Amino acid sequence: MKIERKRNKSGMAAGIGVLFFLIFFSWYIWGQQEVNPVVMLEPDEMQEDFQFLIDEMLAKHPDPSRKMTKEVWDKRIAEIKSELDSEKSTTDFYFILQEFVAEMEDAHTGLVMLDDRKWLPLLLDWTEEGF
């Protein structure tokens, strides 16, 4: 009876090990494809999007340049426009704009990088009770 139980447990452990190996091996073989290839943006696309961001901020935000002077605000916009004169990846473009928005030092204003991958709409929060 005990020998039979040991055999069942060792067989189950071996089966689980083989299953994990197959999952890992499958991931290694088929998961190496690039899920999100690098998308490059042309300067005119980025300039248009940046101008849209500025227009939206000026239209909807009570005072987007409150943490900087009007001169600094205009200077930063000019610097970013010149930085966007060459082709950039969507990620680089996002971080350039995010840095500009962060300079506003406004907790209610930010950018979200959207992608077309499927994801679970799950937000995690730490409370007094725990996770």
Tab-separated table of N, CA, C and O in Angstrom:
chain	number	residue	atom	x	y	z
A	1	MET	N	0.827	-1.185	0.000
A	1	MET	CA	0.000	0.000	0.000
A	1	MET	C	0.872	1.250	0.000
A	1	MET	O	0.651	2.157	-0.772
A	2	LYS	N	1.888	1.325	0.912
A	2	LYS	CA	2.757	2.485	0.976
A	2	LYS	C	3.614	2.606	-0.282
A	2	LYS	O	3.886	3.696	-0.748
A	3	ILE	N	4.040	1.498	-0.820
A	3	ILE	CA	4.850	1.518	-2.042
A	3	ILE	C	4.021	2.090	-3.185
A	3	ILE	O	4.504	2.883	-3.983
A	4	GLU	N	2.746	1.704	-3.258
A	4	GLU	CA	1.869	2.185	-4.318
A	4	GLU	C	1.667	3.703	-4.201
A	4	GLU	O	1.676	4.416	-5.194
A	5	ARG	N	1.511	4.235	-3.005
A	5	ARG	CA	1.340	5.683	-2.799
A	5	ARG	C	2.595	6.427	-3.215
A	5	ARG	O	2.517	7.473	-3.827
A	6	LYS	N	3.762	5.906	-2.852
A	6	LYS	CA	5.012	6.558	-3.229
A	6	LYS	C	5.144	6.610	-4.735
A	6	LYS	O	5.571	7.608	-5.290
A	7	ARG	N	4.763	5.525	-5.397
A	7	ARG	CA	4.859	5.473	-6.847
A	7	ARG	C	3.921	6.513	-7.462
A	7	ARG	O	4.288	7.213	-8.385
A	8	ASN	N	2.706	6.640	-6.925
A	8	ASN	CA	1.757	7.624	-7.442
A	8	ASN	C	2.271	9.047	-7.242
A	8	ASN	O	2.148	9.894	-8.117
A	9	LYS	N	2.844	9.323	-6.063
A	9	LYS	CA	3.367	10.666	-5.785
A	9	LYS	C	4.545	10.984	-6.685
A	9	LYS	O	4.659	12.084	-7.214
A	10	SER	N	5.445	10.022	-6.862
A	10	SER	CA	6.610	10.288	-7.705
A	10	SER	C	6.192	10.411	-9.165
A	10	SER	O	6.736	11.226	-9.903
A	11	GLY	N	5.191	9.656	-9.571
A	11	GLY	CA	4.685	9.771	-10.938
A	11	GLY	C	4.020	11.119	-11.166
A	11	GLY	O	4.180	11.740	-12.220
A	12	MET	N	3.278	11.600	-10.157
A	12	MET	CA	2.628	12.901	-10.268
A	12	MET	C	3.681	14.007	-10.317
A	12	MET	O	3.586	14.933	-11.111
A	13	ALA	N	4.693	13.912	-9.490
A	13	ALA	CA	5.767	14.908	-9.471
A	13	ALA	C	6.492	14.924	-10.818
A	13	ALA	O	6.795	15.991	-11.352
A	14	ALA	N	6.736	13.765	-11.370
A	14	ALA	CA	7.390	13.698	-12.677
A	14	ALA	C	6.503	14.301	-13.756
A	14	ALA	O	6.974	15.032	-14.627
A	15	GLY	N	5.214	14.029	-13.685
A	15	GLY	CA	4.271	14.600	-14.667
A	15	GLY	C	4.212	16.113	-14.580
A	15	GLY	O	4.203	16.802	-15.605
A	16	ILE	N	4.215	16.637	-13.365
A	16	ILE	CA	4.198	18.088	-13.185
A	16	ILE	C	5.502	18.692	-13.708
A	16	ILE	O	5.504	19.726	-14.365
A	17	GLY	N	6.609	18.018	-13.425
A	17	GLY	CA	7.904	18.491	-13.928
A	17	GLY	C	7.945	18.531	-15.441
A	17	GLY	O	8.413	19.500	-16.039
A	18	VAL	N	7.437	17.484	-16.079
A	18	VAL	CA	7.399	17.431	-17.545
A	18	VAL	C	6.482	18.532	-18.078
A	18	VAL	O	6.810	19.208	-19.066
A	19	LEU	N	5.357	18.753	-17.431
A	19	LEU	CA	4.421	19.791	-17.853
A	19	LEU	C	5.083	21.174	-17.793
A	19	LEU	O	5.002	21.953	-18.740
A	20	PHE	N	5.762	21.479	-16.682
A	20	PHE	CA	6.466	22.758	-16.568
A	20	PHE	C	7.553	22.881	-17.625
A	20	PHE	O	7.752	23.951	-18.204
A	21	PHE	N	8.276	21.804	-17.871
A	21	PHE	CA	9.306	21.827	-18.901
A	21	PHE	C	8.697	22.134	-20.259
A	21	PHE	O	9.227	22.958	-21.011
A	22	LEU	N	7.577	21.492	-20.582
A	22	LEU	CA	6.936	21.730	-21.880
A	22	LEU	C	6.423	23.169	-22.003
A	22	LEU	O	6.547	23.792	-23.049
A	23	ILE	N	5.863	23.689	-20.915
A	23	ILE	CA	5.384	25.079	-20.934
A	23	ILE	C	6.564	26.024	-21.137
A	23	ILE	O	6.510	26.926	-21.978
A	24	PHE	N	7.630	25.831	-20.386
A	24	PHE	CA	8.805	26.688	-20.521
A	24	PHE	C	9.403	26.569	-21.917
A	24	PHE	O	9.748	27.572	-22.546
A	25	PHE	N	9.534	25.345	-22.414
A	25	PHE	CA	10.106	25.120	-23.741
A	25	PHE	C	9.239	25.778	-24.818
A	25	PHE	O	9.756	26.409	-25.736
A	26	SER	N	7.921	25.644	-24.709
A	26	SER	CA	7.013	26.278	-25.662
A	26	SER	C	7.160	27.790	-25.628
A	26	SER	O	7.196	28.448	-26.662
A	27	TRP	N	7.239	28.350	-24.425
A	27	TRP	CA	7.421	29.795	-24.305
A	27	TRP	C	8.735	30.211	-24.954
A	27	TRP	O	8.804	31.212	-25.641
A	28	TYR	N	9.772	29.428	-24.723
A	28	TYR	CA	11.085	29.765	-25.265
A	28	TYR	C	11.061	29.748	-26.792
A	28	TYR	O	11.611	30.627	-27.434
A	29	ILE	N	10.405	28.764	-27.369
A	29	ILE	CA	10.380	28.642	-28.828
A	29	ILE	C	9.460	29.689	-29.455
A	29	ILE	O	9.859	30.432	-30.337
A	30	TRP	N	8.208	29.778	-28.996
A	30	TRP	CA	7.231	30.650	-29.633
A	30	TRP	C	7.130	32.030	-28.985
A	30	TRP	O	6.597	32.955	-29.565
A	31	GLY	N	7.628	32.156	-27.789
A	31	GLY	CA	7.524	33.439	-27.092
A	31	GLY	C	8.646	34.398	-27.418
A	31	GLY	O	8.666	35.512	-26.916
A	32	GLN	N	9.581	33.999	-28.246
A	32	GLN	CA	10.703	34.862	-28.576
A	32	GLN	C	10.358	35.903	-29.632
A	32	GLN	O	11.135	36.796	-29.895
A	33	GLN	N	9.190	35.781	-30.233
A	33	GLN	CA	8.781	36.771	-31.227
A	33	GLN	C	8.537	38.103	-30.547
A	33	GLN	O	8.066	38.156	-29.421
A	34	GLU	N	8.861	39.156	-31.247
A	34	GLU	CA	8.664	40.479	-30.681
A	34	GLU	C	7.178	40.799	-30.698
A	34	GLU	O	6.542	40.854	-31.743
A	35	VAL	N	6.611	41.009	-29.511
A	35	VAL	CA	5.181	41.253	-29.393
A	35	VAL	C	4.833	42.630	-29.939
A	35	VAL	O	3.903	42.794	-30.699
A	36	ASN	N	5.583	43.627	-29.556
A	36	ASN	CA	5.350	44.990	-30.006
A	36	ASN	C	6.582	45.479	-30.743
A	36	ASN	O	7.517	45.969	-30.122
A	37	PRO	N	6.576	45.381	-32.066
A	37	PRO	CA	7.738	45.876	-32.796
A	37	PRO	C	7.863	47.392	-32.610
A	37	PRO	O	6.884	48.076	-32.341
A	38	VAL	N	9.057	47.890	-32.734
A	38	VAL	CA	9.298	49.323	-32.569
A	38	VAL	C	8.611	50.070	-33.703
A	38	VAL	O	8.810	49.768	-34.877
A	39	VAL	N	7.777	51.021	-33.336
A	39	VAL	CA	7.093	51.852	-34.324
A	39	VAL	C	7.772	53.209	-34.314
A	39	VAL	O	7.916	53.834	-33.267
A	40	MET	N	8.201	53.636	-35.476
A	40	MET	CA	8.879	54.919	-35.592
A	40	MET	C	7.893	55.976	-36.075
A	40	MET	O	7.020	55.692	-36.899
A	41	LEU	N	8.046	57.166	-35.548
A	41	LEU	CA	7.178	58.284	-35.908
A	41	LEU	C	7.975	59.321	-36.669
A	41	LEU	O	9.121	59.617	-36.339
A	42	GLU	N	7.333	59.884	-37.670
A	42	GLU	CA	7.939	60.955	-38.458
A	42	GLU	C	7.827	62.274	-37.700
A	42	GLU	O	6.899	62.458	-36.908
A	43	PRO	N	8.743	63.197	-37.934
A	43	PRO	CA	8.701	64.486	-37.235
A	43	PRO	C	7.373	65.233	-37.372
A	43	PRO	O	6.877	65.797	-36.386
A	44	ASP	N	6.775	65.222	-38.561
A	44	ASP	CA	5.514	65.960	-38.730
A	44	ASP	C	4.383	65.363	-37.891
A	44	ASP	O	3.549	66.089	-37.348
A	45	GLU	N	4.377	64.023	-37.731
A	45	GLU	CA	3.377	63.384	-36.871
A	45	GLU	C	3.558	63.812	-35.416
A	45	GLU	O	2.591	64.134	-34.721
A	46	MET	N	4.799	63.794	-34.955
A	46	MET	CA	5.080	64.151	-33.567
A	46	MET	C	4.794	65.625	-33.307
A	46	MET	O	4.243	65.977	-32.263
A	47	GLN	N	5.156	66.485	-34.270
A	47	GLN	CA	4.894	67.916	-34.103
A	47	GLN	C	3.393	68.173	-33.995
A	47	GLN	O	2.943	68.953	-33.158
A	48	GLU	N	2.625	67.491	-34.829
A	48	GLU	CA	1.163	67.648	-34.799
A	48	GLU	C	0.591	67.158	-33.463
A	48	GLU	O	-0.254	67.834	-32.860
A	49	ASP	N	1.062	66.021	-32.992
A	49	ASP	CA	0.580	65.488	-31.714
A	49	ASP	C	1.000	66.373	-30.542
A	49	ASP	O	0.226	66.576	-29.603
A	50	PHE	N	2.224	66.891	-30.603
A	50	PHE	CA	2.686	67.767	-29.531
A	50	PHE	C	1.864	69.055	-29.500
A	50	PHE	O	1.478	69.525	-28.433
A	51	GLN	N	1.573	69.595	-30.671
A	51	GLN	CA	0.746	70.802	-30.718
A	51	GLN	C	-0.662	70.517	-30.184
A	51	GLN	O	-1.244	71.339	-29.479
A	52	PHE	N	-1.185	69.342	-30.491
A	52	PHE	CA	-2.491	68.945	-29.953
A	52	PHE	C	-2.443	68.897	-28.426
A	52	PHE	O	-3.357	69.374	-27.754
A	53	LEU	N	-1.370	68.320	-27.876
A	53	LEU	CA	-1.212	68.254	-26.416
A	53	LEU	C	-1.193	69.660	-25.815
A	53	LEU	O	-1.889	69.932	-24.835
A	54	ILE	N	-0.420	70.551	-26.399
A	54	ILE	CA	-0.340	71.924	-25.890
A	54	ILE	C	-1.709	72.595	-25.960
A	54	ILE	O	-2.153	73.223	-24.987
A	55	ASP	N	-2.388	72.453	-27.104
A	55	ASP	CA	-3.713	73.070	-27.264
A	55	ASP	C	-4.701	72.541	-26.235
A	55	ASP	O	-5.470	73.305	-25.644
A	56	GLU	N	-4.680	71.235	-25.995
A	56	GLU	CA	-5.585	70.629	-25.017
A	56	GLU	C	-5.259	71.100	-23.601
A	56	GLU	O	-6.158	71.374	-22.811
A	57	MET	N	-3.982	71.182	-23.293
A	57	MET	CA	-3.592	71.631	-21.963
A	57	MET	C	-4.020	73.084	-21.739
A	57	MET	O	-4.538	73.420	-20.675
A	58	LEU	N	-3.822	73.932	-22.733
A	58	LEU	CA	-4.210	75.329	-22.593
A	58	LEU	C	-5.729	75.491	-22.521
A	58	LEU	O	-6.228	76.370	-21.816
A	59	ALA	N	-6.452	74.619	-23.230
A	59	ALA	CA	-7.915	74.718	-23.247
A	59	ALA	C	-8.554	74.166	-21.969
A	59	ALA	O	-9.592	74.658	-21.535
A	60	LYS	N	-7.931	73.157	-21.367
A	60	LYS	CA	-8.585	72.457	-20.260
A	60	LYS	C	-7.945	72.681	-18.897
A	60	LYS	O	-8.590	72.480	-17.879
A	61	HIS	N	-6.701	73.049	-18.871
A	61	HIS	CA	-6.020	73.221	-17.589
A	61	HIS	C	-6.116	74.682	-17.166
A	61	HIS	O	-5.893	75.577	-17.975
A	62	PRO	N	-6.440	74.941	-15.901
A	62	PRO	CA	-6.589	76.328	-15.458
A	62	PRO	C	-5.309	77.154	-15.607
A	62	PRO	O	-5.368	78.328	-15.958
A	63	ASP	N	-4.153	76.559	-15.359
A	63	ASP	CA	-2.891	77.297	-15.484
A	63	ASP	C	-1.744	76.308	-15.648
A	63	ASP	O	-1.040	75.989	-14.675
A	64	PRO	N	-1.508	75.814	-16.862
A	64	PRO	CA	-0.483	74.778	-17.045
A	64	PRO	C	0.936	75.250	-16.749
A	64	PRO	O	1.791	74.447	-16.421
A	65	SER	N	1.176	76.553	-16.825
A	65	SER	CA	2.542	77.035	-16.597
A	65	SER	C	2.704	77.667	-15.223
A	65	SER	O	3.598	78.478	-15.010
A	66	ARG	N	1.870	77.281	-14.270
A	66	ARG	CA	1.894	77.922	-12.949
A	66	ARG	C	3.180	77.666	-12.179
A	66	ARG	O	3.556	78.435	-11.326
A	67	LYS	N	3.865	76.555	-12.438
A	67	LYS	CA	5.107	76.233	-11.732
A	67	LYS	C	6.339	76.774	-12.456
A	67	LYS	O	7.456	76.541	-12.030
A	68	MET	N	6.124	77.463	-13.572
A	68	MET	CA	7.229	78.049	-14.322
A	68	MET	C	6.742	79.364	-14.924
A	68	MET	O	5.546	79.585	-15.042
A	69	THR	N	7.662	80.191	-15.291
A	69	THR	CA	7.250	81.457	-15.896
A	69	THR	C	6.800	81.214	-17.336
A	69	THR	O	7.063	80.157	-17.914
A	70	LYS	N	6.138	82.181	-17.898
A	70	LYS	CA	5.681	82.087	-19.296
A	70	LYS	C	6.884	81.919	-20.229
A	70	LYS	O	6.816	81.169	-21.205
A	71	GLU	N	7.993	82.577	-19.897
A	71	GLU	CA	9.202	82.473	-20.724
A	71	GLU	C	9.767	81.050	-20.693
A	71	GLU	O	10.172	80.511	-21.718
A	72	VAL	N	9.801	80.466	-19.503
A	72	VAL	CA	10.302	79.086	-19.369
A	72	VAL	C	9.364	78.126	-20.100
A	72	VAL	O	9.815	77.211	-20.791
A	73	TRP	N	8.069	78.328	-19.958
A	73	TRP	CA	7.062	77.511	-20.651
A	73	TRP	C	7.306	77.561	-22.169
A	73	TRP	O	7.397	76.526	-22.818
A	74	ASP	N	7.422	78.767	-22.719
A	74	ASP	CA	7.641	78.924	-24.163
A	74	ASP	C	8.984	78.334	-24.594
A	74	ASP	O	9.083	77.720	-25.661
A	75	LYS	N	10.007	78.510	-23.745
A	75	LYS	CA	11.327	77.958	-24.062
A	75	LYS	C	11.284	76.440	-24.115
A	75	LYS	O	11.853	75.822	-25.009
A	76	ARG	N	10.613	75.802	-23.151
A	76	ARG	CA	10.506	74.333	-23.130
A	76	ARG	C	9.762	73.821	-24.358
A	76	ARG	O	10.142	72.814	-24.942
A	77	ILE	N	8.707	74.535	-24.749
A	77	ILE	CA	7.960	74.122	-25.945
A	77	ILE	C	8.857	74.196	-27.171
A	77	ILE	O	8.886	73.270	-27.996
A	78	ALA	N	9.626	75.265	-27.293
A	78	ALA	CA	10.547	75.410	-28.432
A	78	ALA	C	11.617	74.316	-28.407
A	78	ALA	O	11.957	73.747	-29.459
A	79	GLU	N	12.150	73.992	-27.227
A	79	GLU	CA	13.160	72.936	-27.113
A	79	GLU	C	12.596	71.587	-27.544
A	79	GLU	O	13.256	70.827	-28.261
A	80	ILE	N	11.385	71.306	-27.109
A	80	ILE	CA	10.784	70.016	-27.467
A	80	ILE	C	10.488	69.953	-28.955
A	80	ILE	O	10.728	68.939	-29.606
A	81	LYS	N	9.989	71.045	-29.511
A	81	LYS	CA	9.725	71.065	-30.963
A	81	LYS	C	11.002	70.820	-31.753
A	81	LYS	O	10.982	70.088	-32.746
A	82	SER	N	12.116	71.382	-31.317
A	82	SER	CA	13.375	71.136	-32.030
A	82	SER	C	13.854	69.698	-31.808
A	82	SER	O	14.449	69.094	-32.699
A	83	GLU	N	13.580	69.141	-30.638
A	83	GLU	CA	13.949	67.755	-30.356
A	83	GLU	C	13.143	66.775	-31.213
A	83	GLU	O	13.606	65.685	-31.525
A	84	LEU	N	11.957	67.193	-31.607
A	84	LEU	CA	11.082	66.321	-32.406
A	84	LEU	C	11.318	66.476	-33.905
A	84	LEU	O	10.504	66.050	-34.703
A	85	ASP	N	12.445	67.050	-34.293
A	85	ASP	CA	12.756	67.243	-35.713
A	85	ASP	C	13.361	66.015	-36.368
A	85	ASP	O	13.668	66.041	-37.552
A	86	SER	N	13.561	64.953	-35.610
A	86	SER	CA	14.083	63.720	-36.199
A	86	SER	C	13.166	62.562	-35.816
A	86	SER	O	12.437	62.631	-34.831
A	87	GLU	N	13.226	61.513	-36.616
A	87	GLU	CA	12.389	60.332	-36.384
A	87	GLU	C	12.690	59.743	-35.009
A	87	GLU	O	13.836	59.650	-34.597
A	88	LYS	N	11.626	59.352	-34.292
A	88	LYS	CA	11.762	58.770	-32.962
A	88	LYS	C	10.785	57.600	-32.820
A	88	LYS	O	9.769	57.545	-33.486
A	89	SER	N	11.099	56.719	-31.880
A	89	SER	CA	10.170	55.620	-31.591
A	89	SER	C	9.004	56.170	-30.774
A	89	SER	O	9.112	57.238	-30.153
A	90	THR	N	7.910	55.440	-30.765
A	90	THR	CA	6.756	55.875	-29.981
A	90	THR	C	7.109	55.965	-28.505
A	90	THR	O	6.635	56.851	-27.807
A	91	THR	N	7.962	55.075	-28.035
A	91	THR	CA	8.366	55.092	-26.629
A	91	THR	C	9.184	56.345	-26.320
A	91	THR	O	8.941	57.018	-25.313
A	92	ASP	N	10.138	56.676	-27.180
A	92	ASP	CA	10.934	57.890	-26.968
A	92	ASP	C	10.040	59.124	-26.985
A	92	ASP	O	10.203	60.032	-26.160
A	93	PHE	N	9.121	59.168	-27.925
A	93	PHE	CA	8.195	60.296	-28.025
A	93	PHE	C	7.352	60.416	-26.757
A	93	PHE	O	7.185	61.499	-26.207
A	94	TYR	N	6.863	59.294	-26.267
A	94	TYR	CA	6.075	59.283	-25.032
A	94	TYR	C	6.870	59.870	-23.869
A	94	TYR	O	6.374	60.697	-23.116
A	95	PHE	N	8.113	59.442	-23.716
A	95	PHE	CA	8.905	59.916	-22.584
A	95	PHE	C	9.268	61.399	-22.703
A	95	PHE	O	9.368	62.094	-21.693
A	96	ILE	N	9.444	61.886	-23.917
A	96	ILE	CA	9.690	63.320	-24.101
A	96	ILE	C	8.468	64.111	-23.641
A	96	ILE	O	8.587	65.088	-22.899
A	97	LEU	N	7.290	63.678	-24.081
A	97	LEU	CA	6.065	64.378	-23.685
A	97	LEU	C	5.791	64.209	-22.195
A	97	LEU	O	5.348	65.146	-21.524
A	98	GLN	N	6.042	63.032	-21.663
A	98	GLN	CA	5.794	62.788	-20.242
A	98	GLN	C	6.688	63.674	-19.374
A	98	GLN	O	6.250	64.199	-18.354
A	99	GLU	N	7.928	63.863	-19.792
A	99	GLU	CA	8.828	64.734	-19.042
A	99	GLU	C	8.288	66.172	-19.047
A	99	GLU	O	8.309	66.851	-18.020
A	100	PHE	N	7.789	66.623	-20.195
A	100	PHE	CA	7.215	67.966	-20.293
A	100	PHE	C	6.007	68.108	-19.362
A	100	PHE	O	5.884	69.082	-18.626
A	101	VAL	N	5.119	67.129	-19.396
A	101	VAL	CA	3.921	67.175	-18.550
A	101	VAL	C	4.316	67.123	-17.070
A	101	VAL	O	3.731	67.818	-16.242
A	102	ALA	N	5.337	66.334	-16.742
A	102	ALA	CA	5.776	66.223	-15.350
A	102	ALA	C	6.341	67.542	-14.828
A	102	ALA	O	6.240	67.831	-13.638
A	103	GLU	N	6.900	68.337	-15.711
A	103	GLU	CA	7.443	69.630	-15.305
A	103	GLU	C	6.350	70.578	-14.811
A	103	GLU	O	6.646	71.559	-14.137
A	104	MET	N	5.108	70.274	-15.136
A	104	MET	CA	3.992	71.085	-14.650
A	104	MET	C	3.783	70.883	-13.153
A	104	MET	O	3.144	71.697	-12.503
A	105	GLU	N	4.290	69.783	-12.632
A	105	GLU	CA	4.141	69.428	-11.220
A	105	GLU	C	2.673	69.446	-10.789
A	105	GLU	O	2.310	69.999	-9.750
A	106	ASP	N	1.846	68.831	-11.599
A	106	ASP	CA	0.419	68.754	-11.326
A	106	ASP	C	0.031	67.285	-11.209
A	106	ASP	O	0.154	66.532	-12.174
A	107	ALA	N	-0.449	66.894	-10.062
A	107	ALA	CA	-0.786	65.490	-9.817
A	107	ALA	C	-1.980	65.019	-10.630
A	107	ALA	O	-2.211	63.821	-10.757
A	108	HIS	N	-2.736	65.924	-11.201
A	108	HIS	CA	-3.938	65.542	-11.947
A	108	HIS	C	-3.720	65.507	-13.455
A	108	HIS	O	-4.651	65.242	-14.202
A	109	THR	N	-2.522	65.808	-13.895
A	109	THR	CA	-2.240	65.836	-15.326
A	109	THR	C	-1.152	64.821	-15.630
A	109	THR	O	-0.122	64.792	-14.964
A	110	GLY	N	-1.385	64.001	-16.638
A	110	GLY	CA	-0.398	62.997	-17.010
A	110	GLY	C	-0.738	62.373	-18.342
A	110	GLY	O	-1.779	62.662	-18.937
A	111	LEU	N	0.142	61.556	-18.824
A	111	LEU	CA	-0.057	60.842	-20.074
A	111	LEU	C	-0.118	59.350	-19.801
A	111	LEU	O	0.519	58.856	-18.880
A	112	VAL	N	-0.865	58.652	-20.625
A	112	VAL	CA	-0.943	57.200	-20.530
A	112	VAL	C	-0.592	56.646	-21.897
A	112	VAL	O	-1.156	57.055	-22.907
A	113	MET	N	0.361	55.742	-21.923
A	113	MET	CA	0.761	55.128	-23.188
A	113	MET	C	-0.136	53.928	-23.434
A	113	MET	O	-0.112	52.962	-22.672
A	114	LEU	N	-0.917	54.006	-24.468
A	114	LEU	CA	-1.822	52.909	-24.808
A	114	LEU	C	-1.136	51.975	-25.793
A	114	LEU	O	-0.360	52.406	-26.635
A	115	ASP	N	-1.427	50.713	-25.673
A	115	ASP	CA	-0.981	49.774	-26.691
A	115	ASP	C	-2.130	48.832	-27.007
A	115	ASP	O	-3.139	48.806	-26.327
A	116	ASP	N	-1.960	48.074	-28.066
A	116	ASP	CA	-3.063	47.243	-28.535
A	116	ASP	C	-3.048	45.833	-27.961
A	116	ASP	O	-3.833	44.993	-28.367
A	117	ARG	N	-2.152	45.584	-27.014
A	117	ARG	CA	-2.149	44.261	-26.398
A	117	ARG	C	-3.333	44.120	-25.463
A	117	ARG	O	-3.801	45.086	-24.877
A	118	LYS	N	-3.801	42.943	-25.320
A	118	LYS	CA	-4.896	42.675	-24.393
A	118	LYS	C	-4.337	42.666	-22.980
A	118	LYS	O	-3.266	42.148	-22.729
A	119	TRP	N	-5.056	43.248	-22.065
A	119	TRP	CA	-4.640	43.247	-20.676
A	119	TRP	C	-5.857	43.208	-19.795
A	119	TRP	O	-6.946	43.568	-20.186
A	120	LEU	N	-5.637	42.751	-18.609
A	120	LEU	CA	-6.704	42.618	-17.634
A	120	LEU	C	-6.911	43.968	-16.942
A	120	LEU	O	-5.976	44.526	-16.396
A	121	PRO	N	-8.120	44.515	-16.980
A	121	PRO	CA	-8.347	45.821	-16.345
A	121	PRO	C	-8.418	45.686	-14.830
A	121	PRO	O	-9.461	45.812	-14.209
A	122	LEU	N	-7.287	45.423	-14.246
A	122	LEU	CA	-7.209	45.151	-12.816
A	122	LEU	C	-6.266	46.159	-12.179
A	122	LEU	O	-5.112	46.284	-12.578
A	123	LEU	N	-6.768	46.899	-11.222
A	123	LEU	CA	-5.941	47.843	-10.488
A	123	LEU	C	-5.716	47.306	-9.084
A	123	LEU	O	-6.648	46.847	-8.436
A	124	LEU	N	-4.485	47.373	-8.627
A	124	LEU	CA	-4.150	46.880	-7.310
A	124	LEU	C	-3.934	48.084	-6.397
A	124	LEU	O	-3.396	49.104	-6.800
A	125	ASP	N	-4.340	47.942	-5.160
A	125	ASP	CA	-4.221	49.030	-4.210
A	125	ASP	C	-3.832	48.459	-2.860
A	125	ASP	O	-4.293	47.401	-2.476
A	126	TRP	N	-2.961	49.168	-2.161
A	126	TRP	CA	-2.553	48.753	-0.834
A	126	TRP	C	-3.343	49.565	0.180
A	126	TRP	O	-3.286	50.783	0.194
A	127	THR	N	-4.102	48.884	1.020
A	127	THR	CA	-4.898	49.541	2.047
A	127	THR	C	-4.369	49.137	3.412
A	127	THR	O	-3.424	48.364	3.522
A	128	GLU	N	-5.007	49.627	4.458
A	128	GLU	CA	-4.593	49.262	5.810
A	128	GLU	C	-4.707	47.757	6.035
A	128	GLU	O	-3.928	47.176	6.776
A	129	GLU	N	-5.702	47.155	5.393
A	129	GLU	CA	-5.926	45.716	5.571
A	129	GLU	C	-4.925	44.874	4.791
A	129	GLU	O	-4.781	43.692	5.039
A	130	GLY	N	-4.291	45.455	3.813
A	130	GLY	CA	-3.347	44.703	2.997
A	130	GLY	C	-3.575	44.937	1.523
A	130	GLY	O	-4.146	45.944	1.131
A	131	PHE	N	-3.175	43.987	0.715
A	131	PHE	CA	-3.252	44.108	-0.734
A	131	PHE	C	-4.679	44.057	-1.197
A	131	PHE	O	-5.475	43.274	-0.822
